[in-house]
Structure formats: C-alpha cells, structure tokens
CSV table of C-alpha atoms in Angstrom, one decimal:
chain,number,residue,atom,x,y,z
A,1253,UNK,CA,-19.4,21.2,-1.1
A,1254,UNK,CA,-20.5,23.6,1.9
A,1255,UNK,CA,-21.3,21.5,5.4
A,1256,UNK,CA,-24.9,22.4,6.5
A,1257,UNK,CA,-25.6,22.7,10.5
A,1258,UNK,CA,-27.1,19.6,9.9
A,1259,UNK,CA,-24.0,17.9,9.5
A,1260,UNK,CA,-23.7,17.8,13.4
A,1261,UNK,CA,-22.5,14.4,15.5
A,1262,UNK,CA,-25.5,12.9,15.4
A,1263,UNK,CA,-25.8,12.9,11.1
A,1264,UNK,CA,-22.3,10.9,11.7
A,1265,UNK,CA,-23.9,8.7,13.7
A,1266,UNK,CA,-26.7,8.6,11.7
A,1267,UNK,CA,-24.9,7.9,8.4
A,1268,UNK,CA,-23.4,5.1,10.2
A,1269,UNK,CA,-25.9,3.4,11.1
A,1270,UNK,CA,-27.3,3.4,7.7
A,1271,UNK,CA,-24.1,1.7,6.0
A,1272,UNK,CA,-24.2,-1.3,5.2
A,1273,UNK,CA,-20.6,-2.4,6.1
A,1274,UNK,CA,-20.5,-0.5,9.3
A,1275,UNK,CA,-20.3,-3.5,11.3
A,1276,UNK,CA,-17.2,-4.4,10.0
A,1277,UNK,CA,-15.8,-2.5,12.6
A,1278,UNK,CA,-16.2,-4.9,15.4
A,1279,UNK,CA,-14.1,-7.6,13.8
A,1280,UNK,CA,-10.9,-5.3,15.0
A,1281,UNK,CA,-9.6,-3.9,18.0
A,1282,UNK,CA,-9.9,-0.1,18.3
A,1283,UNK,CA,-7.1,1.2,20.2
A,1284,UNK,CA,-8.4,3.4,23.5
A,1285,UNK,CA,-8.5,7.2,23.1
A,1286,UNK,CA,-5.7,7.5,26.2
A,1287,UNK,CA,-3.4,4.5,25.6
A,1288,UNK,CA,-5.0,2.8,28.5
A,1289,UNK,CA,-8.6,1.0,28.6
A,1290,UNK,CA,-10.8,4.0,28.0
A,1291,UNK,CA,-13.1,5.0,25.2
A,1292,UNK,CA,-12.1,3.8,21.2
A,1293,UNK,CA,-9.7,6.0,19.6
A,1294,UNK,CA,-10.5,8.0,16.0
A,1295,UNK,CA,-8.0,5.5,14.6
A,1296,UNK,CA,-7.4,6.9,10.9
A,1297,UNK,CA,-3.8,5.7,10.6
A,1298,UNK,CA,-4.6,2.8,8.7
A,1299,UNK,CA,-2.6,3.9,5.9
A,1300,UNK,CA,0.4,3.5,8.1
A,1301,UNK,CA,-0.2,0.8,10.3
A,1302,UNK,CA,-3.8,-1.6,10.2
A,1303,UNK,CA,-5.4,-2.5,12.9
A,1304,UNK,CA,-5.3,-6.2,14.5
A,1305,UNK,CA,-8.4,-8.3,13.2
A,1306,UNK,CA,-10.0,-10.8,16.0
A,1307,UNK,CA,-9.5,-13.7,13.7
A,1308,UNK,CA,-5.0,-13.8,13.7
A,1309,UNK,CA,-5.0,-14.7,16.8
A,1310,UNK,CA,-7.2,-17.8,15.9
A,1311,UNK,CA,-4.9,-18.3,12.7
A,1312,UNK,CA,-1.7,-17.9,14.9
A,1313,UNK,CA,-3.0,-20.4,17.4
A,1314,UNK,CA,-4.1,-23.1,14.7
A,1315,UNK,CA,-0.2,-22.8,13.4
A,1316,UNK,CA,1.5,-23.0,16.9
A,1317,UNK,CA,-1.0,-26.3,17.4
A,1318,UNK,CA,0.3,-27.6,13.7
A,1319,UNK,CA,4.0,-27.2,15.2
A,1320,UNK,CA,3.3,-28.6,18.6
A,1321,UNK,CA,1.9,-31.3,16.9
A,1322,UNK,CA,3.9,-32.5,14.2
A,1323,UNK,CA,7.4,-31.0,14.9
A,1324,UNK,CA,9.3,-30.8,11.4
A,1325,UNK,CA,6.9,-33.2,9.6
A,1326,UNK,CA,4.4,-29.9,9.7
A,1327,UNK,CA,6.2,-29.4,6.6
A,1328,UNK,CA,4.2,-31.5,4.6
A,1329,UNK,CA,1.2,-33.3,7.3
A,1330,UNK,CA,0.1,-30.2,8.8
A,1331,UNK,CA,-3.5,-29.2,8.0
A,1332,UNK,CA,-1.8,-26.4,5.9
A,1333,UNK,CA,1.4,-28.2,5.1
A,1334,UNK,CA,4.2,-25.2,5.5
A,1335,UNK,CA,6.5,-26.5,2.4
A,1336,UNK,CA,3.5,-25.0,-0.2
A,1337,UNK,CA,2.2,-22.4,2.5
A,1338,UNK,CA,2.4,-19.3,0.1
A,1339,UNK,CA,0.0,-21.5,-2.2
A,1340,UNK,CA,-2.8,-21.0,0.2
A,1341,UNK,CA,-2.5,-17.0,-0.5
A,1342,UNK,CA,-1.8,-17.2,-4.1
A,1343,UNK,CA,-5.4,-17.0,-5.4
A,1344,UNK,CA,-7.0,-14.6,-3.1
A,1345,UNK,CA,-4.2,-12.1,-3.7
A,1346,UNK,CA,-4.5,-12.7,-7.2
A,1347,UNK,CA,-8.1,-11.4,-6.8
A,1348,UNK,CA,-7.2,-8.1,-4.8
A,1349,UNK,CA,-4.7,-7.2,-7.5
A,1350,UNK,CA,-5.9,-8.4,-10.7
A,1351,UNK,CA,-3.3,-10.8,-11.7
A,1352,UNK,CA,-3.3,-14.7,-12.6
A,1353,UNK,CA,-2.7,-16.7,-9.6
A,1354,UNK,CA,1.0,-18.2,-11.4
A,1355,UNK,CA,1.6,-14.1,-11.7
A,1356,UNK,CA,1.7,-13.6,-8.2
A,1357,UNK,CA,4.0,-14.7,-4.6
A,1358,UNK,CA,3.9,-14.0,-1.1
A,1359,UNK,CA,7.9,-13.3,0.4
A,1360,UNK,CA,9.7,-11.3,1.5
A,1361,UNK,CA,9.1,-7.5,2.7
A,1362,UNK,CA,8.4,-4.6,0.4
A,1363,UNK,CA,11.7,-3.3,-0.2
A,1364,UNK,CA,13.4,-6.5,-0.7
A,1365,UNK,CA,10.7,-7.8,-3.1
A,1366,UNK,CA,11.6,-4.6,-5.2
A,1367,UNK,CA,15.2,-4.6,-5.1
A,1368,UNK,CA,14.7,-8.6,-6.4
A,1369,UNK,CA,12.7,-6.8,-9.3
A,1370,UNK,CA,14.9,-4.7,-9.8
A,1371,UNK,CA,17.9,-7.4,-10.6
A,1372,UNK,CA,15.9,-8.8,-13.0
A,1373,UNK,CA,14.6,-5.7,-14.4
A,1374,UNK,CA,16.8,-2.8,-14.5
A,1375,UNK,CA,19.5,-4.1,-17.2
A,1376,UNK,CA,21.0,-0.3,-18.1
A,1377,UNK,CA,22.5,-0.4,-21.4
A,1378,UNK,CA,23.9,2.4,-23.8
A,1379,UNK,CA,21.8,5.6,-23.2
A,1380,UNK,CA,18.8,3.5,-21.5
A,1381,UNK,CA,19.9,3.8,-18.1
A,1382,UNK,CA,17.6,5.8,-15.6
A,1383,UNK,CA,14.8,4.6,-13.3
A,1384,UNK,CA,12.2,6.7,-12.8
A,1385,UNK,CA,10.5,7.7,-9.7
A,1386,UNK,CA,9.0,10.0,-8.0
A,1387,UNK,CA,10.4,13.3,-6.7
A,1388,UNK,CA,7.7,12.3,-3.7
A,1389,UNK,CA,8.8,8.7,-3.1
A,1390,UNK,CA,9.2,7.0,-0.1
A,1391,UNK,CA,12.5,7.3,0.9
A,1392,UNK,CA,12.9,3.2,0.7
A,1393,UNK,CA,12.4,3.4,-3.1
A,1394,UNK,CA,14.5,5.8,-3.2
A,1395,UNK,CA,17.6,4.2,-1.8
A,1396,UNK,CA,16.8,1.3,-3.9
A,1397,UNK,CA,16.5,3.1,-6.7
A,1398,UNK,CA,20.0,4.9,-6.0
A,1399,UNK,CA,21.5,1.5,-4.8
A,1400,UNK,CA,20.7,-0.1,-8.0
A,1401,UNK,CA,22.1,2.5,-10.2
A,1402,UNK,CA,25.3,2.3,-8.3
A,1403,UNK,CA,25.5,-1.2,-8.4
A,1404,UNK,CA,26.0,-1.1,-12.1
A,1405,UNK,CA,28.7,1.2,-11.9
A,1406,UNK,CA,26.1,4.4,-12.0
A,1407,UNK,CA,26.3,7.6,-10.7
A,1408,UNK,CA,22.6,7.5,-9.1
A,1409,UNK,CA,22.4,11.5,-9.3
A,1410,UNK,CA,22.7,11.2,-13.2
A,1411,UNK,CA,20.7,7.7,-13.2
A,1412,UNK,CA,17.8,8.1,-11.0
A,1413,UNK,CA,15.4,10.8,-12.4
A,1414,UNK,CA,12.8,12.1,-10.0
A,1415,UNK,CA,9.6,13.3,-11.6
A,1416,UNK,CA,7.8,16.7,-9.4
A,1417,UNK,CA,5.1,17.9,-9.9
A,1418,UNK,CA,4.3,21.8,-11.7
A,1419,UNK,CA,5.3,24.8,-9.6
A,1420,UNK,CA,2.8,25.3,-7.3
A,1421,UNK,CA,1.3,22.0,-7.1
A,1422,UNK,CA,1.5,19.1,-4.8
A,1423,UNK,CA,0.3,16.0,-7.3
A,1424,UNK,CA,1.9,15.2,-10.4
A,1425,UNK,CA,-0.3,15.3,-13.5
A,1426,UNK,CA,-0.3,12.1,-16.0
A,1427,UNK,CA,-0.3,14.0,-19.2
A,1428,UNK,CA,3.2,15.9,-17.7
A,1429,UNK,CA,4.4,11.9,-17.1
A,1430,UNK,CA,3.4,11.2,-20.6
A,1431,UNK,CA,5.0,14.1,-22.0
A,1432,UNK,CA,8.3,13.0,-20.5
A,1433,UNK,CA,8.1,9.6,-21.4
A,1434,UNK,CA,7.7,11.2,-25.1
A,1435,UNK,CA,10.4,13.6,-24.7
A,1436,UNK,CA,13.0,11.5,-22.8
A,1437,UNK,CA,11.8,7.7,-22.5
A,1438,UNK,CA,14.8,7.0,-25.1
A,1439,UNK,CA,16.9,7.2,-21.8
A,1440,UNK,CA,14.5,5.2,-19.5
A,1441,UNK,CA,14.9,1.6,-18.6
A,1442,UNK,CA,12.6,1.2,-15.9
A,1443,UNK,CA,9.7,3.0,-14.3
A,1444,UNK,CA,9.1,2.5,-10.6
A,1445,UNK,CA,6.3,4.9,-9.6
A,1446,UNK,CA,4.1,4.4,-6.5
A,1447,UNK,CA,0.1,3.4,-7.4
A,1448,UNK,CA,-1.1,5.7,-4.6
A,1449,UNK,CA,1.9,8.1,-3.1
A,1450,UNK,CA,2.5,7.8,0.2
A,1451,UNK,CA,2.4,11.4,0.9
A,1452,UNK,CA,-0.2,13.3,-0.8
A,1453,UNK,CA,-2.6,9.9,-1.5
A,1454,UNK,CA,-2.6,10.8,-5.3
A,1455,UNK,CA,-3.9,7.8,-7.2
A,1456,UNK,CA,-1.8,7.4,-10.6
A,1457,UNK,CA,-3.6,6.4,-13.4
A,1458,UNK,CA,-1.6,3.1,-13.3
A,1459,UNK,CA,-3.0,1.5,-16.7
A,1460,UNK,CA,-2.1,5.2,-18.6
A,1461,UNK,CA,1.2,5.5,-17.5
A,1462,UNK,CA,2.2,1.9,-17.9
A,1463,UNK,CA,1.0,2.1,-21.6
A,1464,UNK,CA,3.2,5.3,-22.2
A,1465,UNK,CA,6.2,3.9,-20.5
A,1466,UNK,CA,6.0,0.3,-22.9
A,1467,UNK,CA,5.6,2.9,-25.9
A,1468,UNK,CA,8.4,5.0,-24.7
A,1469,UNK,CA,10.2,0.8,-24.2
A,1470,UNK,CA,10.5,1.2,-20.8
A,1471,UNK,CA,9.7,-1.5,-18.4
A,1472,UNK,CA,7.3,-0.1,-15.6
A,1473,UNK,CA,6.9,-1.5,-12.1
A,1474,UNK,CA,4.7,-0.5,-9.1
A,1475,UNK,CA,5.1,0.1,-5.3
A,1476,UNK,CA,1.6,-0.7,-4.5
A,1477,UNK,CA,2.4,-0.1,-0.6
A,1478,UNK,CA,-0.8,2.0,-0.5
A,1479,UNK,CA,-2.8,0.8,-3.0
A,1480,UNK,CA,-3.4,-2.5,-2.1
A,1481,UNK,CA,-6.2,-3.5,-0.5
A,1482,UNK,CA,-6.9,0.5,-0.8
A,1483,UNK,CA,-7.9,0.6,-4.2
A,1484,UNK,CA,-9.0,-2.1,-7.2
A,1485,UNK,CA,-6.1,-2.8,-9.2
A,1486,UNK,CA,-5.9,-4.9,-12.6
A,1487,UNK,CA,-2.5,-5.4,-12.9
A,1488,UNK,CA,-2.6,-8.7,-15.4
A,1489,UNK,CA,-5.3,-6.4,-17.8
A,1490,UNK,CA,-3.3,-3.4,-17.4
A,1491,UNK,CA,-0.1,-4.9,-18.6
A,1492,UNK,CA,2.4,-4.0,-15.7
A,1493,UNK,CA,5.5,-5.6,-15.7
A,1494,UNK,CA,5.9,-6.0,-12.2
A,1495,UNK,CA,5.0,-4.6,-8.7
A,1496,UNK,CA,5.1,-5.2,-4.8
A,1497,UNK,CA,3.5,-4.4,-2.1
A,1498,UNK,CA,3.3,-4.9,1.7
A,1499,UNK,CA,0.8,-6.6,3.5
A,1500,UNK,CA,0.4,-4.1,6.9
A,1501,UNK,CA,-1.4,-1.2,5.6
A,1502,UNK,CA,-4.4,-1.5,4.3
A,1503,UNK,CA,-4.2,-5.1,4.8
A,1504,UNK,CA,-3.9,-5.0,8.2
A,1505,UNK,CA,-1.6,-8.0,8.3
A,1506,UNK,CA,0.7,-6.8,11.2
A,1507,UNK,CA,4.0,-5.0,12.0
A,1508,UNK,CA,6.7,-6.2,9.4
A,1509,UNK,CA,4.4,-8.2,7.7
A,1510,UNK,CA,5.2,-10.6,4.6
A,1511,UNK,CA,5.1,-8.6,1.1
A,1512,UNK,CA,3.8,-9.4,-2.0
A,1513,UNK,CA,4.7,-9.8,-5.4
A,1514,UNK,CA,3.1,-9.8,-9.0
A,1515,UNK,CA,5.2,-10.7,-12.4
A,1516,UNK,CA,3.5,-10.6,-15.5
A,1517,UNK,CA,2.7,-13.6,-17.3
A,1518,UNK,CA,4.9,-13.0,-20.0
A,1519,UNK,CA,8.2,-12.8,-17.9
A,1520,UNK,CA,7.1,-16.1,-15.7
A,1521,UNK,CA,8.4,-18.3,-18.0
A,1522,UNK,CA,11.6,-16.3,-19.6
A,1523,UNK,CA,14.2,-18.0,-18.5
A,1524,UNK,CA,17.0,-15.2,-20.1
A,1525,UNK,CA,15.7,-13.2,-17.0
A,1526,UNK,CA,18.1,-13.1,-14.6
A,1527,UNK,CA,17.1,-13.1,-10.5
A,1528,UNK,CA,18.9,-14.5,-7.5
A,1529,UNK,CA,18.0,-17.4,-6.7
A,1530,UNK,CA,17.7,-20.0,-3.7
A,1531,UNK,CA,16.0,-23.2,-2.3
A,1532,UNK,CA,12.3,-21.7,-2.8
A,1533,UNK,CA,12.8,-20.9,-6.3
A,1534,UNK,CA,13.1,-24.5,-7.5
A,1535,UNK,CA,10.4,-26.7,-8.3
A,1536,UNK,CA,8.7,-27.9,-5.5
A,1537,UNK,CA,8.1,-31.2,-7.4
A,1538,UNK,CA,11.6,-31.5,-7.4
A,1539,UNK,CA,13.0,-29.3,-4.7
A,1540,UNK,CA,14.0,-32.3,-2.4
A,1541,UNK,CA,16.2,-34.0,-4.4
A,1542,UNK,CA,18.9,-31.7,-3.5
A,1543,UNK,CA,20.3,-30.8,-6.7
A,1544,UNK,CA,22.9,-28.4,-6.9
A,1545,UNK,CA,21.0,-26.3,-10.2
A,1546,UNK,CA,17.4,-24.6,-9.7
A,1547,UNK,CA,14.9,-26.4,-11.6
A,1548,UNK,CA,13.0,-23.1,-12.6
A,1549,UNK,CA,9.3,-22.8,-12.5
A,1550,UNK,CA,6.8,-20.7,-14.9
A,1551,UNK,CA,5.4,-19.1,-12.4
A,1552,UNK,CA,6.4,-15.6,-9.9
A,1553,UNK,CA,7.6,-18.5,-7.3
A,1554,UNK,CA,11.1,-18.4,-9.2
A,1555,UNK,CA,11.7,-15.4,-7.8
A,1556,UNK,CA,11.4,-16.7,-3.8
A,1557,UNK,CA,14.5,-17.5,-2.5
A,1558,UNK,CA,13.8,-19.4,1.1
A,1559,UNK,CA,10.9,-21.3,2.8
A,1560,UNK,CA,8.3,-18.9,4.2
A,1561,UNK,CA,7.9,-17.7,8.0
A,1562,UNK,CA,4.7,-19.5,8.8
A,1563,UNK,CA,4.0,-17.1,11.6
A,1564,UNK,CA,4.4,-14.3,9.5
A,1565,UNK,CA,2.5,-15.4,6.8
A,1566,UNK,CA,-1.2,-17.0,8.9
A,1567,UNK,CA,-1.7,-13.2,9.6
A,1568,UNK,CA,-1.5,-12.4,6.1
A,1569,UNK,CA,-4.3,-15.7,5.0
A,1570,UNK,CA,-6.3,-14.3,7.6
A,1571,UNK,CA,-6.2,-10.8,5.9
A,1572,UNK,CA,-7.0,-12.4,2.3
A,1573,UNK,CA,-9.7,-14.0,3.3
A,1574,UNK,CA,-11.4,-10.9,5.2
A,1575,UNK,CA,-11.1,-8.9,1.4
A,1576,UNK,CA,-12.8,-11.8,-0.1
A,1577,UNK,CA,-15.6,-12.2,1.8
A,1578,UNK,CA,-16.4,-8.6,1.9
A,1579,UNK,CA,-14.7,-7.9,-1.6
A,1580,UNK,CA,-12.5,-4.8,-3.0
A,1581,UNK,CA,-15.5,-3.3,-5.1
A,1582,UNK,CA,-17.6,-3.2,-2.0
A,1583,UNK,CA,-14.9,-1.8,0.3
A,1584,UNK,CA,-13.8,0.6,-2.6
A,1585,UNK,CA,-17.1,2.3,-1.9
A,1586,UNK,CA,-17.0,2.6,1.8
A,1587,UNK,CA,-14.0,3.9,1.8
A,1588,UNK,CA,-15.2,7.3,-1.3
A,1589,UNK,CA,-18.0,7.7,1.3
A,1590,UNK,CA,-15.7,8.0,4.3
A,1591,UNK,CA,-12.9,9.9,2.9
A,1592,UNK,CA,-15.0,12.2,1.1
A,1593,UNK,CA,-17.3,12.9,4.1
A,1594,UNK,CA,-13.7,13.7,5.9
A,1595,UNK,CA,-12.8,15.8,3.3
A,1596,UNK,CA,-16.2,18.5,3.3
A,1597,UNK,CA,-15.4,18.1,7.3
A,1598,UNK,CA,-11.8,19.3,6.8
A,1599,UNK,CA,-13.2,21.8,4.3
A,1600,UNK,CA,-15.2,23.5,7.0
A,1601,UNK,CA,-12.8,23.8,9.7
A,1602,UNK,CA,-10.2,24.6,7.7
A,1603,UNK,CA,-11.8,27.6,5.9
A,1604,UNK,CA,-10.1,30.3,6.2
A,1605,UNK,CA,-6.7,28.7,7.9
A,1606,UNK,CA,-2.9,28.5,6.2
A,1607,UNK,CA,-3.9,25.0,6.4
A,1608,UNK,CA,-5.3,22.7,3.1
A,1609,UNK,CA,-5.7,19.5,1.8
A,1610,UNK,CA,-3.1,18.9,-1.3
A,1611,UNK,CA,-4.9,15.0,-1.8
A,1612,UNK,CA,-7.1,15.0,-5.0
A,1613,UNK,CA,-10.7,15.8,-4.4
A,1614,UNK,CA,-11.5,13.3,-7.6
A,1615,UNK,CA,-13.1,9.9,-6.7
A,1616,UNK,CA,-10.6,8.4,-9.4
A,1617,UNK,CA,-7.4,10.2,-8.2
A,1618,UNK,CA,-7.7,9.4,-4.0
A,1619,UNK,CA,-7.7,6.4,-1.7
A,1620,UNK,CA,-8.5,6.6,1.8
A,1621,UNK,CA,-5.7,8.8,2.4
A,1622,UNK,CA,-6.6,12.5,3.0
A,1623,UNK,CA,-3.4,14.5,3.5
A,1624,UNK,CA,-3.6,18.4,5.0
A,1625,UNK,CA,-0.7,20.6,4.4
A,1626,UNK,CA,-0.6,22.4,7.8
A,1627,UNK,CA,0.4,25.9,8.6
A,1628,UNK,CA,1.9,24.5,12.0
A,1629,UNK,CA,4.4,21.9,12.4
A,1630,UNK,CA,3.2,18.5,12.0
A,1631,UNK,CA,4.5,17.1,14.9
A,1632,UNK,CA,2.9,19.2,17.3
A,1633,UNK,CA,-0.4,19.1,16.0
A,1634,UNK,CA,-0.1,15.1,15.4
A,1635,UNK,CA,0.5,15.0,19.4
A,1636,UNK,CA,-2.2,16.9,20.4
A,1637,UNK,CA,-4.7,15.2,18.2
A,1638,UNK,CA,-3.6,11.8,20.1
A,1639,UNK,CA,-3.2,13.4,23.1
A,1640,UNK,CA,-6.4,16.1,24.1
A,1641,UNK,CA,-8.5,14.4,21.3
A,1642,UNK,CA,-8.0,10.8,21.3
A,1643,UNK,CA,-7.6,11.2,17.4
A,1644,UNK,CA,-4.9,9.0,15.8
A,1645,UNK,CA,-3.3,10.4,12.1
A,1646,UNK,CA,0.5,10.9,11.4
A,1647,UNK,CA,2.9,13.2,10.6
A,1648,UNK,CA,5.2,13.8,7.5
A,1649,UNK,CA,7.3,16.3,8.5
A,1650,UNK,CA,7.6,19.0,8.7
A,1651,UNK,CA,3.9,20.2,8.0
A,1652,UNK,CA,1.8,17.4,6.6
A,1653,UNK,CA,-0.6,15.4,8.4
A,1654,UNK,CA,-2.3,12.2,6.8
A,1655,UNK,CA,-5.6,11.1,8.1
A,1656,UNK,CA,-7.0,7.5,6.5
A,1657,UNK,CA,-10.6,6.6,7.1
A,1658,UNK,CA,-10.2,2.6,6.6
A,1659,UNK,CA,-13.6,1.1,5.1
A,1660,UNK,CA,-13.2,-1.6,7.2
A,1661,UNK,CA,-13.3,-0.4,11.0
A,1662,UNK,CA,-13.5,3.1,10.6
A,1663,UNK,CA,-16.0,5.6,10.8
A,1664,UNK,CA,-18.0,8.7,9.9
A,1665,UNK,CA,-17.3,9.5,13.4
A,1666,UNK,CA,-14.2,8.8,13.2
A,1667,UNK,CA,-13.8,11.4,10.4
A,1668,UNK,CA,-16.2,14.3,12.1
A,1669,UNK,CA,-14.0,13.9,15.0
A,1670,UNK,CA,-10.6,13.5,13.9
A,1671,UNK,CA,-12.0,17.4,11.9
A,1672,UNK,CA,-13.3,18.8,15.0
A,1673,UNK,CA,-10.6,18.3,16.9
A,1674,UNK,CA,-7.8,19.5,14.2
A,1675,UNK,CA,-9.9,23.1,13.9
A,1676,UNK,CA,-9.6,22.9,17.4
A,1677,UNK,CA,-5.7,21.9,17.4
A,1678,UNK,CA,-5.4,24.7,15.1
A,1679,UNK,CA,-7.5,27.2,16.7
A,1680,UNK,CA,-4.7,26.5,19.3
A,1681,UNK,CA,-2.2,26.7,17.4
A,1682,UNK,CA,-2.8,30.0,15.8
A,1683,UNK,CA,-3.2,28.4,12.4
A,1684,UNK,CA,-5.2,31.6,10.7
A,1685,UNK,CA,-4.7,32.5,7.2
A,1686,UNK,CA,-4.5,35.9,8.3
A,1687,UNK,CA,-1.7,35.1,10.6
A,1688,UNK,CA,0.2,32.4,8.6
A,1689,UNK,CA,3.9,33.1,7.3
C-alpha cells in the first residue's frame, strides 16, 4: 500500500484518537525523549524490554506490607499466602496461552525453564538424537540446545540441526519445515523452535509444525519469549508438548522477570518422565512433612524446584491481570493496526534505500515486531534514533533494527515518528539504493 499526503501527523493523531484502546497508554510510564524529564519517547522496544505499568508498584507495596506484617508466617496468613503464590497466576496465564490451568507454572527464568524441559524431554536414543532449532535462534536456545546434546555424550555440531531459511530469504517457510520433518524426522527427538523469532518477528504456524513434528515422532517444544502476550496462542488445542516463556517482553513484568511454563496434559501425570526435582515439586498437601521422597503432583508444578521470589512474581500478577481485563483477542488487533500502519510508514521512507523490512507483511505471519534490514550499521543508526529523534528501537547487529509498536502504550505516533526520523537517520547516513554496497 502507497502512503497518501494525507497520511501526515495529524492522521496519526487522528487515528489515535479514534481507537478504542488508546488510553491504555496512560497506565505506563513513557520514558522521556532525552533521558531526562522532557517530552515522551517513541518507545517501540517493547519486544525487548516492557515498559513499567502504574499498578507494580501498588502490588510490590501490598507484598512488602504482607512481610512487615507477618514476618515468616506470610507463608501461609498473608492476604496472598507466599507458600501457593504461583496459584494466583495459574489461571490467567492459562488464559493468555491456551492451556489448562494444571498445564501451566510460574518459575524460574526462560532459559532455565527450557533446559528443565529439556531433561525431561530430549531422551536421544539410536538414530533419534538431534534437536532442532532455528538457524536464527536466540543465542540462549542455542547454548542450551548445544549443552544438552553434550551432556549426553553428543557432539552438538552433529546433534543440533539448525533449520535456514531458502537462499535469498530471511523467514523460513513451513512447508520447507515440513518437508524436513518428512525427509529426516527419523533422526529427530525434539523440536525447539521459537513461536515468533526474535529477529525477523516471523510468526510460525505453531499448530502446523507441531502436527508434522508428532507425525515425524518427534516431541516439539516452544520458546514463546515473543509470542506471549504478543500473539493468541492455543497451546492445550494445538497439542504442544511443551514451551516457555518470559514474562518482560510483551508482558511488561520487569527486568529478569519470572518465566513461565506450559506441559501438556498428557505428560502431567507420567510419572516415567524424568525432571530434577526439589522442595516445590512435592505436594503441597504434603510438602511439610519433610519427607525425604517427592510426593509428585499431576500437574506442571512437578517441575518447580524451590519456593517462588514473591517480589519477583507480584509484578508478574499485576501483568496477568492487565491481559485479562483488556484481553489478548482485543490487544491482538491493536497491535495488526499499529504494526501495519508502521509498516506502509517504513514503506515510504524506505523507498528507494538499501534498506527493507525482512518481517512478513501477512497479518498471520507477524507480531508487533517489525524488523528493517539496514544498509548502515545498526548501531549507529539505533543511536541516533534515541539520540536526535527521541525514537527508542534496538539493534541486532550488525544491520538490523527491530521496532515494536506495543498495543498497550504505544502509538500511531509512535510509529509515524519512529519512520520519519529513520528516513531521516538514513538520509544521513547515505543509505541510497543507488549508493549501497
């Protein structure tokens, strides 16, 4: 789609003024345009780091009252008693997933949650003994892929096999995943692809490709790191075996903050599985007597191992109970209208650059995430966008740039000014198709 001259400022302005979910935006605080206490940034680094709701504070406060309170007997009198804390967040993440409630557990960070997955998961035997990921992976799921192969005595070169994309493309198709499973699933015992990659903001068709890996008799598991709260997701319906996420994206949830994790029904209660295990994987009913065997549960809570960090966690309740009230379906939309409205911006100032956005223009294959391949270094234009323009994206070396207009405090001026000012960046730059190398 070609941007009119009507599409000025005021259209922005305009268009948000007319959305119905536009006043979301005052529930966060907008970091200034300089880093001091000037005007509100273009903030569209949600996909990286959320912004800080008004109500955590509130939350954190009503948890530092419950400890001043009752000391160590907050365990079980506070108002939310911190031995069953994670109970409070069952349900509504169960909601923003898909997933039964006894399928799902707050712990743990995102990288941890999938190495304890992948204990209980990856079980190489005979010529089933690759995980596959992503040639485009996050670099965490990598190392845990590798570290898992070479745990079981694995060379992870030969073990881990990295799917790419087609020569000349930046997004891996699902029939070529498909065709692989056909070809080579024989040798697969566990899929670990990311629901939205973290680079490009491809959506994977999540319910395809898990059907094609349990036909190939793989089990398939999901970094959801982007896709939740991003996207809806129906991981109970769509038959995943597994998946974790982090709570600080798109959840907005805080630096480092507490992960989540979904096991499918069907595994809850098998009790062949093997996981580590510690004091938080026990029966709760029974956890206090001390014994020195687990008393297992039927439920994702097997796989905690120690009592949660109630200061970590309030900021994550808080979260869940912002997506409820407004809901995913309803954000979902928001966010096709912003990112979409970013993307015929971009496709106006970047006409006739080096520079293009590899991200998927279909509504089913893209978040929020709009990723621009750059003909300048990433860095550099990153800086200057935060800089001159008060714009906030960030860099993936060394020439992609990801901008994510959040559907719950961003805007469409954010997005027609985080485009104006990257033409301008690149008008600086030098970024011309006809002088790109």
């Amino acid at each position: 789609m070609t941007i009119t001259s009507t599409d000025t400022e005021r259209d922005a302005r305009d268009r948000d003024a007319a959305d119905p979910l536009s006043s979301l935006r005052t529930r966060f605080a907008i970091p200034p345009a300089d880093g001091g206490d000037n005007d509100e940034s273009a903030y569209l680094a949600g996909n990286s780091l959320g912004l800080l709701s008004v109500d955590v504070r509130a939350i954190i406060d009503e948890e530092l009252s419950a400890w001043s309170r009752w000391g160590v007997e907050g365990h079980s009198d506070a108002p939310r008693p911190w031995v069953r804390y994670h109970e409070h967040l069952r349900e509504a993440s169960a909601r923003l997933v898909g997933a039964l409630p006894h399928e799902v557990v707050v712990m743990n960070s995102l990288t941890v949650n999938l190495h304890l997955m992948l204990v209980s998961f990856y079980r190489p035997a005979g010529d089933r003994t690759a995980i596959v990921i992503e040639d485009s992976a996050f670099p965490s799921d990598s190392y845990a892929a590798r570290s898992q192969a070479a745990l079981h005595g694995l060379d992870p070169d030969a073990a881990v096999i990295r799917l790419r994309p087609r020569d000349g493309e930046d997004v891996l198709r699902t029939e070529d995943i498909e065709q692989f499973l056909r070809d080579e699933g024989h040798r697969v015992a566990v899929m670990m692809l990311g629901g939205v990659n973290y680079y490009t903001g491809e959506v994977v068709d999540i319910a395809r490709v898990t059907a094609a890996g349990h036909a190939a008799g793989a089990i398939v598991g999901w970094d959801l790191a982007h896709a939740a709260g991003n996207i809806p997701l129906q991981l109970h319906e769509w038959g995943v075996d597994w998946a974790a996420w982090c709570t600080y994206k798109y959840m907005n949830a805080g630096p480092g903050a507490v992960a989540g994790c979904f096991v499918h029904e069907r595994h809850v209660a098998d009790r062949t599985i093997p996981r580590f295990e510690g004091w938080w994987s026990s029966n709760v009913e029974t956890r206090f007597q001390m014994g020195p065997t687990v008393d297992p549960v039927a439920s994702a809570d097997a796989w905690q191992l120690s009592n949660p960090p109630i200061l970590a966690m309030a900021p994550v309740l808080a979260s869940l109970r912002m997506f409820d009230s407004v809901g995913i379906t309803a954000l979902r939309e928001r966010s096709l209208r912003l990112s979409e409205y970013l993307m015929d911006q971009l496709d106006t100032v970047l006409q006739g650059r080096a520079s293009h956005i590899i991200t998927p223009r279909e509504q089913e294959r893209h978040g929020s995430q709009v990723s621009v391949r750059l003909g300048a270094d990433a860095a550099d234009v990153t800086n200057k966008l935060r800089w001159e323009h008060g714009v906030i994206g960030d860099a993936r070396m060394p020439d992609v740039i990801r901008l994510a207009p959040v559907p719950l405090y961003n805007s469409f001026h954010d997005c027609w000014r985080a485009a104006r000012a990257l033409g301008s960046v690149l008008d600086e730059l030098g970024d011309t198709q006809q002088g790109a190398s």
